[in-house]
């Protein structure tokens, strides 16, 4: 098991300049989003030794989730 969500094979972060609002929340069956950027988990086999960087990724799927009655969608991607 991974000790932290940002360790390989999954980089966990967000998509800059996105917003989980009411339009996105309908997917999860609620009427409001969490107001945060959309989360993304990027799968990779490459070793990552630090954080605070931007990567180019290709989305391959996603999940409509609800956290505390607010939509909290997640995307799954692979490194470009």
Short mmCIF file of the C-alpha atoms (twelve columns), coordinates in Angstrom:
data_MODEL
# 
_entry.id   MODEL 
# 
loop_
_atom_site.group_PDB 
_atom_site.id 
_atom_site.type_symbol 
_atom_site.label_atom_id 
_atom_site.label_alt_id 
_atom_site.label_comp_id 
_atom_site.label_asym_id 
_atom_site.label_seq_id 
_atom_site.Cartn_x 
_atom_site.Cartn_y 
_atom_site.Cartn_z 
_atom_site.pdbx_PDB_model_num 
ATOM 1  C CA . UNK A 1  0.000   0.000  0.000   1 
ATOM 2  C CA . UNK A 2  1.045   3.571  -0.648  1 
ATOM 3  C CA . UNK A 3  1.870   5.705  2.371   1 
ATOM 4  C CA . UNK A 4  0.853   8.971  0.658   1 
ATOM 5  C CA . UNK A 5  -1.420  9.795  -2.276  1 
ATOM 6  C CA . UNK A 6  1.378   11.650 -4.098  1 
ATOM 7  C CA . UNK A 7  3.808   8.698  -4.208  1 
ATOM 8  C CA . UNK A 8  4.182   6.618  -7.356  1 
ATOM 9  C CA . UNK A 9  2.278   5.234  -9.139  1 
ATOM 10 C CA . UNK A 10 -0.257  7.978  -8.545  1 
ATOM 11 C CA . UNK A 11 0.428   11.686 -8.663  1 
ATOM 12 C CA . UNK A 12 -2.515  13.396 -7.009  1 
ATOM 13 C CA . UNK A 13 -3.353  16.997 -7.715  1 
ATOM 14 C CA . UNK A 14 -5.817  19.257 -9.486  1 
ATOM 15 C CA . UNK A 15 -6.536  20.743 -12.893 1 
ATOM 16 C CA . UNK A 16 -5.596  24.435 -12.892 1 
ATOM 17 C CA . UNK A 17 -8.341  26.902 -13.850 1 
ATOM 18 C CA . UNK A 18 -11.197 24.432 -13.288 1 
ATOM 19 C CA . UNK A 19 -14.068 24.693 -10.841 1 
ATOM 20 C CA . UNK A 20 -16.461 22.075 -9.476  1 
ATOM 21 C CA . UNK A 21 -19.685 24.072 -9.483  1 
ATOM 22 C CA . UNK A 22 -23.386 23.318 -9.807  1 
ATOM 23 C CA . UNK A 23 -23.147 22.305 -13.498 1 
ATOM 24 C CA . UNK A 24 -20.568 19.631 -12.678 1 
ATOM 25 C CA . UNK A 25 -22.379 18.539 -9.520  1 
ATOM 26 C CA . UNK A 26 -25.398 17.203 -11.430 1 
ATOM 27 C CA . UNK A 27 -23.322 14.170 -12.434 1 
ATOM 28 C CA . UNK A 28 -23.070 13.147 -8.775  1 
ATOM 29 C CA . UNK A 29 -26.776 13.631 -8.035  1 
ATOM 30 C CA . UNK A 30 -26.383 16.732 -5.893  1 
ATOM 31 C CA . UNK A 31 -27.069 20.383 -6.661  1 
ATOM 32 C CA . UNK A 32 -23.764 21.909 -5.529  1 
ATOM 33 C CA . UNK A 33 -20.081 21.362 -6.129  1 
ATOM 34 C CA . UNK A 34 -17.320 21.632 -3.561  1 
ATOM 35 C CA . UNK A 35 -16.014 24.836 -5.194  1 
ATOM 36 C CA . UNK A 36 -12.515 23.379 -5.611  1 
ATOM 37 C CA . UNK A 37 -10.564 22.708 -8.791  1 
ATOM 38 C CA . UNK A 38 -11.256 19.257 -10.231 1 
ATOM 39 C CA . UNK A 39 -8.984  16.582 -8.713  1 
ATOM 40 C CA . UNK A 40 -6.866  14.277 -10.873 1 
ATOM 41 C CA . UNK A 41 -4.867  11.135 -10.176 1 
ATOM 42 C CA . UNK A 42 -2.108  10.647 -12.778 1 
ATOM 43 C CA . UNK A 43 -0.816  7.098  -13.120 1 
ATOM 44 C CA . UNK A 44 2.863   6.666  -13.966 1 
ATOM 45 C CA . UNK A 45 5.700   4.203  -13.608 1 
ATOM 46 C CA . UNK A 46 8.262   7.030  -13.386 1 
ATOM 47 C CA . UNK A 47 9.819   7.788  -10.000 1 
ATOM 48 C CA . UNK A 48 8.701   11.132 -8.588  1 
ATOM 49 C CA . UNK A 49 10.986  12.561 -5.896  1 
ATOM 50 C CA . UNK A 50 9.408   15.959 -5.224  1 
ATOM 51 C CA . UNK A 51 6.130   17.844 -5.495  1 
ATOM 52 C CA . UNK A 52 4.918   21.243 -6.736  1 
ATOM 53 C CA . UNK A 53 5.198   20.745 -10.476 1 
ATOM 54 C CA . UNK A 54 2.887   20.682 -13.499 1 
ATOM 55 C CA . UNK A 55 2.604   17.687 -15.848 1 
ATOM 56 C CA . UNK A 56 0.818   17.106 -19.135 1 
ATOM 57 C CA . UNK A 57 -1.598  14.192 -18.827 1 
ATOM 58 C CA . UNK A 58 -4.220  12.384 -20.885 1 
ATOM 59 C CA . UNK A 59 -7.537  11.696 -19.113 1 
ATOM 60 C CA . UNK A 60 -8.707  8.071  -19.293 1 
ATOM 61 C CA . UNK A 61 -11.655 8.061  -16.898 1 
ATOM 62 C CA . UNK A 62 -13.246 9.578  -13.863 1 
ATOM 63 C CA . UNK A 63 -15.535 9.204  -10.890 1 
ATOM 64 C CA . UNK A 64 -18.557 11.199 -9.802  1 
ATOM 65 C CA . UNK A 65 -18.180 11.381 -6.024  1 
ATOM 66 C CA . UNK A 66 -20.065 13.108 -3.229  1 
ATOM 67 C CA . UNK A 67 -18.250 14.336 -0.119  1 
ATOM 68 C CA . UNK A 68 -20.286 16.042 2.635   1 
ATOM 69 C CA . UNK A 69 -23.271 16.481 0.269   1 
ATOM 70 C CA . UNK A 70 -21.091 18.251 -2.337  1 
ATOM 71 C CA . UNK A 71 -19.817 16.930 -5.661  1 
ATOM 72 C CA . UNK A 72 -16.097 16.110 -5.508  1 
ATOM 73 C CA . UNK A 73 -15.326 14.610 -8.913  1 
ATOM 74 C CA . UNK A 74 -12.030 12.851 -9.648  1 
ATOM 75 C CA . UNK A 75 -10.312 12.271 -12.977 1 
ATOM 76 C CA . UNK A 76 -7.873  9.460  -13.722 1 
ATOM 77 C CA . UNK A 77 -5.118  10.172 -16.252 1 
ATOM 78 C CA . UNK A 78 -1.782  8.891  -17.566 1 
ATOM 79 C CA . UNK A 79 1.335   10.926 -18.312 1 
ATOM 80 C CA . UNK A 80 1.454   12.278 -21.864 1 
# 
